[in-house]
Amino acid sequence: MDVIQKAILFGGKAIVSVVDAKELCQVAVDKQQTNDVASEVLGRVLAIGAFMSSGIKGTNIRLSISIDGIGKCGKIIVAGETGGIVRGFVQERQPNVAKDSNGKYDIAECVGKEGSITVIKDFGLKNPYVGKTQLVNGSIDSDFAYYFTTSEGLPSAVASGAIIKNGKVKSCGAIIVQPMPNCEEEIIVILQDIVRNFVNFADMIGEKSAEQIIDDNFGHFECKLMPAIQPRFECRCSEERMENIVKSIDRAEIEDILNSIGKIEIHCDFCNKYYTFNREKVNEILKSKK
């Protein structure tokens, strides 16, 4: 079962969060029909997105993460809501990326090394929070560590990973360590050094539970576990929402589409589902608009 396990370290001076996102990654892969390297990229960003959404307090709050690095995956989009609910997609589902001599994909080739991460947190107020930072190297981990440090003022250490073979997710997750403002520099250095050792985090999260990872690596630092959160992949699209989109289309444009192909078809990027409305259904929708 997927989980986000957080723990308070050093009496509240730092927080470590471990995300096991194997199941939600599999849901995304099944829906998106991505190849293995695109699935790895998407899974890792979804895991970090689940962590970010788990920290949002309140209801009807929306999170949006957009990575535009001009890589072979194109844009990478993840949306989230309170409680670790996420959904996402990559623009190019079948990028052609070869493995290196160690059997690993060049993630930076997929993400791109030039571009940015944009995070929008919509709290339902007049102006949403918008944070934007440049990509560091396209590795995902360094890019998000830089985002957290620069945009949110938290000098974070991030490690993520996923193992996917022929569409089957073997493991997927992330670990994020964030010192609080009152944390001493020597503690920050210790925590960053620990996370640097997670070069094979995909193997670790596939072999151990999130709680075990915290206990093995941070249990001796006055560690207190917080209540676990269960993240999940969930798309919010529906027939009703798509009908509202039809209502928003200019009537002349609707007629052009119906005369050309006889139907209006709307695609949801997140769950890869198509909604089709024939002329009769469109007329019915438009009548309800009045």
PDB file of C-alpha atoms in Angstrom:
ATOM      1  CA  MET A   1       0.000   0.000   0.000  1.00  0.00           C
ATOM      2  CA  ASP A   2       1.298   3.458  -0.889  1.00  0.00           C
ATOM      3  CA  VAL A   3       2.241   5.692   2.011  1.00  0.00           C
ATOM      4  CA  ILE A   4       3.761   9.024   2.918  1.00  0.00           C
ATOM      5  CA  GLN A   5       5.566   8.598   6.214  1.00  0.00           C
ATOM      6  CA  LYS A   6       6.928  11.698   7.910  1.00  0.00           C
ATOM      7  CA  ALA A   7       9.051  12.017  11.021  1.00  0.00           C
ATOM      8  CA  ILE A   8      10.213  14.935  13.165  1.00  0.00           C
ATOM      9  CA  LEU A   9      13.943  14.907  13.881  1.00  0.00           C
ATOM     10  CA  PHE A  10      16.092  16.571  16.532  1.00  0.00           C
ATOM     11  CA  GLY A  11      13.108  17.707  18.560  1.00  0.00           C
ATOM     12  CA  GLY A  12      11.484  19.579  15.685  1.00  0.00           C
ATOM     13  CA  LYS A  13      14.544  20.976  13.933  1.00  0.00           C
ATOM     14  CA  ALA A  14      14.018  18.921  10.764  1.00  0.00           C
ATOM     15  CA  ILE A  15      11.432  16.755   9.031  1.00  0.00           C
ATOM     16  CA  VAL A  16      12.078  13.701   6.888  1.00  0.00           C
ATOM     17  CA  SER A  17       9.374  12.451   4.521  1.00  0.00           C
ATOM     18  CA  VAL A  18       9.476   9.118   2.697  1.00  0.00           C
ATOM     19  CA  VAL A  19       6.994   8.479  -0.106  1.00  0.00           C
ATOM     20  CA  ASP A  20       6.219   4.983  -1.350  1.00  0.00           C
ATOM     21  CA  ALA A  21       4.268   5.596  -4.571  1.00  0.00           C
ATOM     22  CA  LYS A  22       4.457   2.233  -6.338  1.00  0.00           C
ATOM     23  CA  GLU A  23       0.710   1.725  -6.727  1.00  0.00           C
ATOM     24  CA  LEU A  24      -0.186   5.254  -7.825  1.00  0.00           C
ATOM     25  CA  CYS A  25       2.683   5.139 -10.311  1.00  0.00           C
ATOM     26  CA  GLN A  26       1.290   1.903 -11.738  1.00  0.00           C
ATOM     27  CA  VAL A  27      -2.124   3.522 -12.139  1.00  0.00           C
ATOM     28  CA  ALA A  28      -0.502   6.411 -14.018  1.00  0.00           C
ATOM     29  CA  VAL A  29       1.498   4.057 -16.257  1.00  0.00           C
ATOM     30  CA  ASP A  30      -1.581   1.980 -17.074  1.00  0.00           C
ATOM     31  CA  LYS A  31      -3.596   5.060 -17.962  1.00  0.00           C
ATOM     32  CA  GLN A  32      -0.882   6.908 -19.844  1.00  0.00           C
ATOM     33  CA  GLN A  33       0.613   3.889 -21.649  1.00  0.00           C
ATOM     34  CA  THR A  34       4.066   5.415 -21.288  1.00  0.00           C
ATOM     35  CA  ASN A  35       7.261   3.558 -22.078  1.00  0.00           C
ATOM     36  CA  ASP A  36       9.571   2.675 -19.202  1.00  0.00           C
ATOM     37  CA  VAL A  37      11.745   5.783 -19.200  1.00  0.00           C
ATOM     38  CA  ALA A  38       8.765   8.163 -19.435  1.00  0.00           C
ATOM     39  CA  SER A  39       7.087   6.138 -16.678  1.00  0.00           C
ATOM     40  CA  GLU A  40      10.140   6.541 -14.449  1.00  0.00           C
ATOM     41  CA  VAL A  41      10.189  10.296 -14.962  1.00  0.00           C
ATOM     42  CA  LEU A  42       6.449  10.623 -14.364  1.00  0.00           C
ATOM     43  CA  GLY A  43       6.523   8.334 -11.328  1.00  0.00           C
ATOM     44  CA  ARG A  44       9.305  10.256  -9.628  1.00  0.00           C
ATOM     45  CA  VAL A  45       7.599  13.616 -10.160  1.00  0.00           C
ATOM     46  CA  LEU A  46       4.272  12.163  -8.974  1.00  0.00           C
ATOM     47  CA  ALA A  47       5.966  10.925  -5.781  1.00  0.00           C
ATOM     48  CA  ILE A  48       7.395  14.381  -5.065  1.00  0.00           C
ATOM     49  CA  GLY A  49       4.053  15.946  -6.003  1.00  0.00           C
ATOM     50  CA  ALA A  50       2.276  13.644  -3.540  1.00  0.00           C
ATOM     51  CA  PHE A  51       4.661  14.830  -0.828  1.00  0.00           C
ATOM     52  CA  MET A  52       3.985  18.466  -1.705  1.00  0.00           C
ATOM     53  CA  SER A  53       0.216  18.033  -1.737  1.00  0.00           C
ATOM     54  CA  SER A  54       0.329  16.171   1.584  1.00  0.00           C
ATOM     55  CA  GLY A  55       1.637  19.324   3.231  1.00  0.00           C
ATOM     56  CA  ILE A  56      -1.201  21.538   2.012  1.00  0.00           C
ATOM     57  CA  LYS A  57      -3.716  22.330   4.729  1.00  0.00           C
ATOM     58  CA  GLY A  58      -7.358  23.078   4.086  1.00  0.00           C
ATOM     59  CA  THR A  59      -9.985  22.046   1.560  1.00  0.00           C
ATOM     60  CA  ASN A  60     -10.494  22.864  -2.116  1.00  0.00           C
ATOM     61  CA  ILE A  61      -6.817  23.758  -2.460  1.00  0.00           C
ATOM     62  CA  ARG A  62      -5.063  22.954  -5.727  1.00  0.00           C
ATOM     63  CA  LEU A  63      -1.432  22.249  -6.507  1.00  0.00           C
ATOM     64  CA  SER A  64       0.061  22.374  -9.988  1.00  0.00           C
ATOM     65  CA  ILE A  65       3.613  21.407 -10.972  1.00  0.00           C
ATOM     66  CA  SER A  66       4.888  22.058 -14.467  1.00  0.00           C
ATOM     67  CA  ILE A  67       8.364  21.086 -15.668  1.00  0.00           C
ATOM     68  CA  ASP A  68       9.335  22.513 -19.015  1.00  0.00           C
ATOM     69  CA  GLY A  69      12.917  21.494 -19.683  1.00  0.00           C
ATOM     70  CA  ILE A  70      12.821  20.996 -23.459  1.00  0.00           C
ATOM     71  CA  GLY A  71      13.697  17.316 -22.965  1.00  0.00           C
ATOM     72  CA  LYS A  72      12.455  14.294 -24.873  1.00  0.00           C
ATOM     73  CA  CYS A  73       9.447  13.871 -22.561  1.00  0.00           C
ATOM     74  CA  GLY A  74       8.262  17.381 -23.365  1.00  0.00           C
ATOM     75  CA  LYS A  75       6.323  19.065 -20.597  1.00  0.00           C
ATOM     76  CA  ILE A  76       5.740  17.111 -17.381  1.00  0.00           C
ATOM     77  CA  ILE A  77       2.563  18.078 -15.558  1.00  0.00           C
ATOM     78  CA  VAL A  78       1.404  16.988 -12.102  1.00  0.00           C
ATOM     79  CA  ALA A  79      -1.672  18.283 -10.308  1.00  0.00           C
ATOM     80  CA  GLY A  80      -2.461  17.630  -6.668  1.00  0.00           C
ATOM     81  CA  GLU A  81      -4.896  18.184  -3.853  1.00  0.00           C
ATOM     82  CA  THR A  82      -4.833  18.025  -0.088  1.00  0.00           C
ATOM     83  CA  GLY A  83      -3.888  14.639   1.339  1.00  0.00           C
ATOM     84  CA  GLY A  84      -1.474  13.348  -1.290  1.00  0.00           C
ATOM     85  CA  ILE A  85      -3.983  13.074  -4.145  1.00  0.00           C
ATOM     86  CA  VAL A  86      -2.184  13.489  -7.457  1.00  0.00           C
ATOM     87  CA  ARG A  87      -2.504  12.967 -11.177  1.00  0.00           C
ATOM     88  CA  GLY A  88      -0.112  13.708 -13.985  1.00  0.00           C
ATOM     89  CA  PHE A  89       1.153  13.119 -17.492  1.00  0.00           C
ATOM     90  CA  VAL A  90       4.142  13.608 -19.749  1.00  0.00           C
ATOM     91  CA  GLN A  91       3.668  15.298 -23.096  1.00  0.00           C
ATOM     92  CA  GLU A  92       5.643  12.644 -24.993  1.00  0.00           C
ATOM     93  CA  ARG A  93       4.743   9.157 -23.805  1.00  0.00           C
ATOM     94  CA  GLN A  94       7.248   7.190 -25.896  1.00  0.00           C
ATOM     95  CA  PRO A  95      10.583   9.095 -25.880  1.00  0.00           C
ATOM     96  CA  ASN A  96      13.511   7.333 -27.511  1.00  0.00           C
ATOM     97  CA  VAL A  97      16.180   7.195 -24.792  1.00  0.00           C
ATOM     98  CA  ALA A  98      18.860   4.504 -24.594  1.00  0.00           C
ATOM     99  CA  LYS A  99      20.224   2.999 -21.382  1.00  0.00           C
ATOM    100  CA  ASP A 100      23.814   3.638 -20.339  1.00  0.00           C
ATOM    101  CA  SER A 101      26.461   0.996 -19.598  1.00  0.00           C
ATOM    102  CA  ASN A 102      24.979   0.528 -16.114  1.00  0.00           C
ATOM    103  CA  GLY A 103      21.516  -0.182 -17.499  1.00  0.00           C
ATOM    104  CA  LYS A 104      20.081   3.147 -16.391  1.00  0.00           C
ATOM    105  CA  TYR A 105      18.270   5.795 -18.406  1.00  0.00           C
ATOM    106  CA  ASP A 106      19.607   9.318 -18.752  1.00  0.00           C
ATOM    107  CA  ILE A 107      16.799  11.108 -16.925  1.00  0.00           C
ATOM    108  CA  ALA A 108      18.175  14.520 -17.863  1.00  0.00           C
ATOM    109  CA  GLU A 109      17.751  13.608 -21.528  1.00  0.00           C
ATOM    110  CA  CYS A 110      14.041  13.124 -20.869  1.00  0.00           C
ATOM    111  CA  VAL A 111      13.519  16.106 -18.576  1.00  0.00           C
ATOM    112  CA  GLY A 112      15.929  18.498 -20.253  1.00  0.00           C
ATOM    113  CA  LYS A 113      18.638  20.642 -18.703  1.00  0.00           C
ATOM    114  CA  GLU A 114      17.411  24.075 -19.751  1.00  0.00           C
ATOM    115  CA  GLY A 115      14.060  25.257 -18.564  1.00  0.00           C
ATOM    116  CA  SER A 116      12.112  25.650 -15.359  1.00  0.00           C
ATOM    117  CA  ILE A 117       9.898  24.208 -12.667  1.00  0.00           C
ATOM    118  CA  THR A 118       6.731  26.187 -11.972  1.00  0.00           C
ATOM    119  CA  VAL A 119       4.614  25.437  -8.912  1.00  0.00           C
ATOM    120  CA  ILE A 120       1.206  27.001  -8.373  1.00  0.00           C
ATOM    121  CA  LYS A 121      -0.648  26.656  -5.080  1.00  0.00           C
ATOM    122  CA  ASP A 122      -4.213  27.899  -5.336  1.00  0.00           C
ATOM    123  CA  PHE A 123      -5.641  28.505  -1.873  1.00  0.00           C
ATOM    124  CA  GLY A 124      -8.890  29.899  -3.234  1.00  0.00           C
ATOM    125  CA  LEU A 125      -7.775  33.469  -2.613  1.00  0.00           C
ATOM    126  CA  LYS A 126      -7.522  36.280  -5.123  1.00  0.00           C
ATOM    127  CA  ASN A 127      -3.924  35.541  -6.072  1.00  0.00           C
ATOM    128  CA  PRO A 128      -2.449  32.017  -5.962  1.00  0.00           C
ATOM    129  CA  TYR A 129       1.113  31.379  -4.843  1.00  0.00           C
ATOM    130  CA  VAL A 130       3.434  30.949  -7.830  1.00  0.00           C
ATOM    131  CA  GLY A 131       7.003  29.704  -7.455  1.00  0.00           C
ATOM    132  CA  LYS A 132       9.369  29.303 -10.383  1.00  0.00           C
ATOM    133  CA  THR A 133      13.007  28.227 -10.536  1.00  0.00           C
ATOM    134  CA  GLN A 134      15.390  27.199 -13.267  1.00  0.00           C
ATOM    135  CA  LEU A 135      16.328  23.564 -13.704  1.00  0.00           C
ATOM    136  CA  VAL A 136      19.720  22.678 -12.247  1.00  0.00           C
ATOM    137  CA  ASN A 137      20.622  19.624 -14.320  1.00  0.00           C
ATOM    138  CA  GLY A 138      17.434  17.779 -15.245  1.00  0.00           C
ATOM    139  CA  SER A 139      18.001  15.054 -12.652  1.00  0.00           C
ATOM    140  CA  ILE A 140      14.658  15.808 -10.908  1.00  0.00           C
ATOM    141  CA  ASP A 141      16.253  15.479  -7.440  1.00  0.00           C
ATOM    142  CA  SER A 142      18.626  18.449  -7.709  1.00  0.00           C
ATOM    143  CA  ASP A 143      15.957  20.428  -9.540  1.00  0.00           C
ATOM    144  CA  PHE A 144      13.382  20.050  -6.764  1.00  0.00           C
ATOM    145  CA  ALA A 145      15.978  20.521  -4.022  1.00  0.00           C
ATOM    146  CA  TYR A 146      16.854  23.839  -5.640  1.00  0.00           C
ATOM    147  CA  TYR A 147      13.167  24.755  -5.974  1.00  0.00           C
ATOM    148  CA  PHE A 148      12.437  24.072  -2.282  1.00  0.00           C
ATOM    149  CA  THR A 149      15.559  25.941  -1.191  1.00  0.00           C
ATOM    150  CA  THR A 150      15.132  28.958  -3.450  1.00  0.00           C
ATOM    151  CA  SER A 151      11.387  29.381  -3.816  1.00  0.00           C
ATOM    152  CA  GLU A 152      10.085  28.106  -0.483  1.00  0.00           C
ATOM    153  CA  GLY A 153      13.088  28.978   1.696  1.00  0.00           C
ATOM    154  CA  LEU A 154      13.702  25.404   2.852  1.00  0.00           C
ATOM    155  CA  PRO A 155      17.251  24.094   2.194  1.00  0.00           C
ATOM    156  CA  SER A 156      16.087  20.622   1.212  1.00  0.00           C
ATOM    157  CA  ALA A 157      17.751  17.379   0.236  1.00  0.00           C
ATOM    158  CA  VAL A 158      15.814  15.210  -2.238  1.00  0.00           C
ATOM    159  CA  ALA A 159      16.270  11.696  -3.590  1.00  0.00           C
ATOM    160  CA  SER A 160      13.777   9.845  -5.774  1.00  0.00           C
ATOM    161  CA  GLY A 161      13.724   6.737  -7.886  1.00  0.00           C
ATOM    162  CA  ALA A 162      11.634   4.213  -9.778  1.00  0.00           C
ATOM    163  CA  ILE A 163      12.207   0.802 -11.293  1.00  0.00           C
ATOM    164  CA  ILE A 164       9.864  -0.033 -14.166  1.00  0.00           C
ATOM    165  CA  LYS A 165      10.222  -2.942 -16.552  1.00  0.00           C
ATOM    166  CA  ASN A 166       7.897  -3.534 -19.482  1.00  0.00           C
ATOM    167  CA  GLY A 167       5.196  -1.388 -17.941  1.00  0.00           C
ATOM    168  CA  LYS A 168       5.329  -3.042 -14.513  1.00  0.00           C
ATOM    169  CA  VAL A 169       6.303  -0.817 -11.604  1.00  0.00           C
ATOM    170  CA  LYS A 170       8.707  -2.589  -9.273  1.00  0.00           C
ATOM    171  CA  SER A 171       9.277   0.423  -7.043  1.00  0.00           C
ATOM    172  CA  CYS A 172       8.689   4.164  -7.002  1.00  0.00           C
ATOM    173  CA  GLY A 173       9.184   6.786  -4.340  1.00  0.00           C
ATOM    174  CA  ALA A 174      11.040   9.733  -2.918  1.00  0.00           C
ATOM    175  CA  ILE A 175      12.660  10.973   0.262  1.00  0.00           C
ATOM    176  CA  ILE A 176      12.745  14.653   1.209  1.00  0.00           C
ATOM    177  CA  VAL A 177      14.637  16.054   4.194  1.00  0.00           C
ATOM    178  CA  GLN A 178      13.842  19.619   5.193  1.00  0.00           C
ATOM    179  CA  PRO A 179      15.512  21.445   8.082  1.00  0.00           C
ATOM    180  CA  MET A 180      13.380  23.993   9.892  1.00  0.00           C
ATOM    181  CA  PRO A 181      14.483  27.653  10.249  1.00  0.00           C
ATOM    182  CA  ASN A 182      15.875  26.981  13.764  1.00  0.00           C
ATOM    183  CA  CYS A 183      18.095  24.100  12.581  1.00  0.00           C
ATOM    184  CA  GLU A 184      21.842  24.444  13.156  1.00  0.00           C
ATOM    185  CA  GLU A 185      24.194  24.280  10.193  1.00  0.00           C
ATOM    186  CA  GLU A 186      25.971  21.160  11.483  1.00  0.00           C
ATOM    187  CA  ILE A 187      22.677  19.258  11.578  1.00  0.00           C
ATOM    188  CA  ILE A 188      21.870  20.364   8.023  1.00  0.00           C
ATOM    189  CA  VAL A 189      25.238  19.036   6.837  1.00  0.00           C
ATOM    190  CA  ILE A 190      24.649  15.670   8.558  1.00  0.00           C
ATOM    191  CA  LEU A 191      21.205  15.270   6.984  1.00  0.00           C
ATOM    192  CA  GLN A 192      22.392  16.257   3.511  1.00  0.00           C
ATOM    193  CA  ASP A 193      25.231  13.740   3.722  1.00  0.00           C
ATOM    194  CA  ILE A 194      22.777  10.963   4.579  1.00  0.00           C
ATOM    195  CA  VAL A 195      20.537  11.749   1.620  1.00  0.00           C
ATOM    196  CA  ARG A 196      23.542  11.866  -0.735  1.00  0.00           C
ATOM    197  CA  ASN A 197      24.031   8.184   0.040  1.00  0.00           C
ATOM    198  CA  PHE A 198      20.605   7.361  -1.405  1.00  0.00           C
ATOM    199  CA  VAL A 199      21.952   7.026  -4.941  1.00  0.00           C
ATOM    200  CA  ASN A 200      19.971   3.802  -5.364  1.00  0.00           C
ATOM    201  CA  PHE A 201      16.809   4.952  -3.636  1.00  0.00           C
ATOM    202  CA  ALA A 202      14.662   3.015  -6.111  1.00  0.00           C
ATOM    203  CA  ASP A 203      16.181  -0.226  -4.805  1.00  0.00           C
ATOM    204  CA  MET A 204      15.778   0.868  -1.199  1.00  0.00           C
ATOM    205  CA  ILE A 205      12.089   1.788  -1.459  1.00  0.00           C
ATOM    206  CA  GLY A 206      11.478  -1.500  -3.249  1.00  0.00           C
ATOM    207  CA  GLU A 207      13.040  -3.533  -0.444  1.00  0.00           C
ATOM    208  CA  LYS A 208      12.067  -1.631   2.706  1.00  0.00           C
ATOM    209  CA  SER A 209       9.010   0.129   4.038  1.00  0.00           C
ATOM    210  CA  ALA A 210       8.991   3.893   4.435  1.00  0.00           C
ATOM    211  CA  GLU A 211       9.035   3.497   8.203  1.00  0.00           C
ATOM    212  CA  GLN A 212      12.036   1.131   8.022  1.00  0.00           C
ATOM    213  CA  ILE A 213      13.973   3.594   5.878  1.00  0.00           C
ATOM    214  CA  ILE A 214      13.372   6.349   8.422  1.00  0.00           C
ATOM    215  CA  ASP A 215      14.278   4.117  11.348  1.00  0.00           C
ATOM    216  CA  ASP A 216      17.463   2.758   9.718  1.00  0.00           C
ATOM    217  CA  ASN A 217      18.795   6.149   8.689  1.00  0.00           C
ATOM    218  CA  PHE A 218      17.315   8.672  11.086  1.00  0.00           C
ATOM    219  CA  GLY A 219      16.054   6.684  14.085  1.00  0.00           C
ATOM    220  CA  HIS A 220      18.973   7.778  16.279  1.00  0.00           C
ATOM    221  CA  PHE A 221      18.224  11.498  15.768  1.00  0.00           C
ATOM    222  CA  GLU A 222      15.437  11.930  18.357  1.00  0.00           C
ATOM    223  CA  CYS A 223      12.972  10.684  15.768  1.00  0.00           C
ATOM    224  CA  LYS A 224       9.187  10.921  16.202  1.00  0.00           C
ATOM    225  CA  LEU A 225       6.905   9.424  13.559  1.00  0.00           C
ATOM    226  CA  MET A 226       3.878  11.409  12.408  1.00  0.00           C
ATOM    227  CA  PRO A 227       0.551   9.852  11.280  1.00  0.00           C
ATOM    228  CA  ALA A 228       0.959   8.161   7.896  1.00  0.00           C
ATOM    229  CA  ILE A 229      -0.826   9.486   4.818  1.00  0.00           C
ATOM    230  CA  GLN A 230      -2.027   7.295   1.951  1.00  0.00           C
ATOM    231  CA  PRO A 231      -1.448   9.018  -1.407  1.00  0.00           C
ATOM    232  CA  ARG A 232      -3.313   7.995  -4.537  1.00  0.00           C
ATOM    233  CA  PHE A 233      -3.693   8.784  -8.220  1.00  0.00           C
ATOM    234  CA  GLU A 234      -7.099  10.318  -8.815  1.00  0.00           C
ATOM    235  CA  CYS A 235      -8.416  12.138 -11.855  1.00  0.00           C
ATOM    236  CA  ARG A 236     -11.215  14.680 -11.437  1.00  0.00           C
ATOM    237  CA  CYS A 237     -12.572  14.543 -14.973  1.00  0.00           C
ATOM    238  CA  SER A 238     -16.228  13.619 -15.469  1.00  0.00           C
ATOM    239  CA  GLU A 239     -19.028  13.748 -18.031  1.00  0.00           C
ATOM    240  CA  GLU A 240     -20.453  16.811 -16.308  1.00  0.00           C
ATOM    241  CA  ARG A 241     -17.151  18.707 -16.444  1.00  0.00           C
ATOM    242  CA  MET A 242     -16.713  17.927 -20.111  1.00  0.00           C
ATOM    243  CA  GLU A 243     -20.265  19.079 -20.825  1.00  0.00           C
ATOM    244  CA  ASN A 244     -19.379  22.385 -19.203  1.00  0.00           C
ATOM    245  CA  ILE A 245     -16.445  22.668 -21.596  1.00  0.00           C
ATOM    246  CA  VAL A 246     -18.831  22.123 -24.512  1.00  0.00           C
ATOM    247  CA  LYS A 247     -21.041  24.903 -23.141  1.00  0.00           C
ATOM    248  CA  SER A 248     -18.061  27.252 -23.121  1.00  0.00           C
ATOM    249  CA  ILE A 249     -17.301  26.758 -26.823  1.00  0.00           C
ATOM    250  CA  ASP A 250     -18.540  29.404 -29.228  1.00  0.00           C
ATOM    251  CA  ARG A 251     -21.716  28.254 -31.042  1.00  0.00           C
ATOM    252  CA  ALA A 252     -20.234  28.946 -34.484  1.00  0.00           C
ATOM    253  CA  GLU A 253     -17.183  26.857 -33.647  1.00  0.00           C
ATOM    254  CA  ILE A 254     -19.412  24.025 -32.448  1.00  0.00           C
ATOM    255  CA  GLU A 255     -21.282  24.047 -35.745  1.00  0.00           C
ATOM    256  CA  ASP A 256     -18.019  23.978 -37.689  1.00  0.00           C
ATOM    257  CA  ILE A 257     -16.820  20.939 -35.725  1.00  0.00           C
ATOM    258  CA  LEU A 258     -20.116  19.068 -36.054  1.00  0.00           C
ATOM    259  CA  ASN A 259     -20.359  19.792 -39.776  1.00  0.00           C
ATOM    260  CA  SER A 260     -16.773  18.656 -40.253  1.00  0.00           C
ATOM    261  CA  ILE A 261     -16.582  15.443 -38.192  1.00  0.00           C
ATOM    262  CA  GLY A 262     -20.084  15.000 -36.781  1.00  0.00           C
ATOM    263  CA  LYS A 263     -19.047  14.999 -33.132  1.00  0.00           C
ATOM    264  CA  ILE A 264     -17.132  16.838 -30.427  1.00  0.00           C
ATOM    265  CA  GLU A 265     -14.408  14.819 -28.747  1.00  0.00           C
ATOM    266  CA  ILE A 266     -12.604  15.996 -25.597  1.00  0.00           C
ATOM    267  CA  HIS A 267      -9.533  14.262 -24.236  1.00  0.00           C
ATOM    268  CA  CYS A 268      -8.421  14.239 -20.579  1.00  0.00           C
ATOM    269  CA  ASP A 269      -4.618  14.320 -20.477  1.00  0.00           C
ATOM    270  CA  PHE A 270      -4.472  12.986 -16.920  1.00  0.00           C
ATOM    271  CA  CYS A 271      -6.423   9.747 -17.316  1.00  0.00           C
ATOM    272  CA  ASN A 272      -6.157   9.500 -21.117  1.00  0.00           C
ATOM    273  CA  LYS A 273      -9.932   9.158 -21.458  1.00  0.00           C
ATOM    274  CA  TYR A 274     -11.938  10.480 -24.397  1.00  0.00           C
ATOM    275  CA  TYR A 275     -15.413  11.971 -24.047  1.00  0.00           C
ATOM    276  CA  THR A 276     -17.478  11.972 -27.248  1.00  0.00           C
ATOM    277  CA  PHE A 277     -20.629  14.021 -27.870  1.00  0.00           C
ATOM    278  CA  ASN A 278     -22.667  13.579 -31.053  1.00  0.00           C
ATOM    279  CA  ARG A 279     -24.898  16.287 -32.495  1.00  0.00           C
ATOM    280  CA  GLU A 280     -27.951  15.146 -30.578  1.00  0.00           C
ATOM    281  CA  LYS A 281     -26.069  15.198 -27.266  1.00  0.00           C
ATOM    282  CA  VAL A 282     -24.499  18.579 -28.038  1.00  0.00           C
ATOM    283  CA  ASN A 283     -27.919  20.087 -28.759  1.00  0.00           C
ATOM    284  CA  GLU A 284     -29.172  18.680 -25.476  1.00  0.00           C
ATOM    285  CA  ILE A 285     -26.223  20.220 -23.629  1.00  0.00           C
ATOM    286  CA  LEU A 286     -26.721  23.605 -25.267  1.00  0.00           C
ATOM    287  CA  LYS A 287     -30.438  23.636 -24.404  1.00  0.00           C
ATOM    288  CA  SER A 288     -29.556  23.142 -20.732  1.00  0.00           C
ATOM    289  CA  LYS A 289     -27.270  26.175 -20.958  1.00  0.00           C
ATOM    290  CA  LYS A 290     -30.206  28.531 -21.443  1.00  0.00           C
TER     291      LYS A 290
END
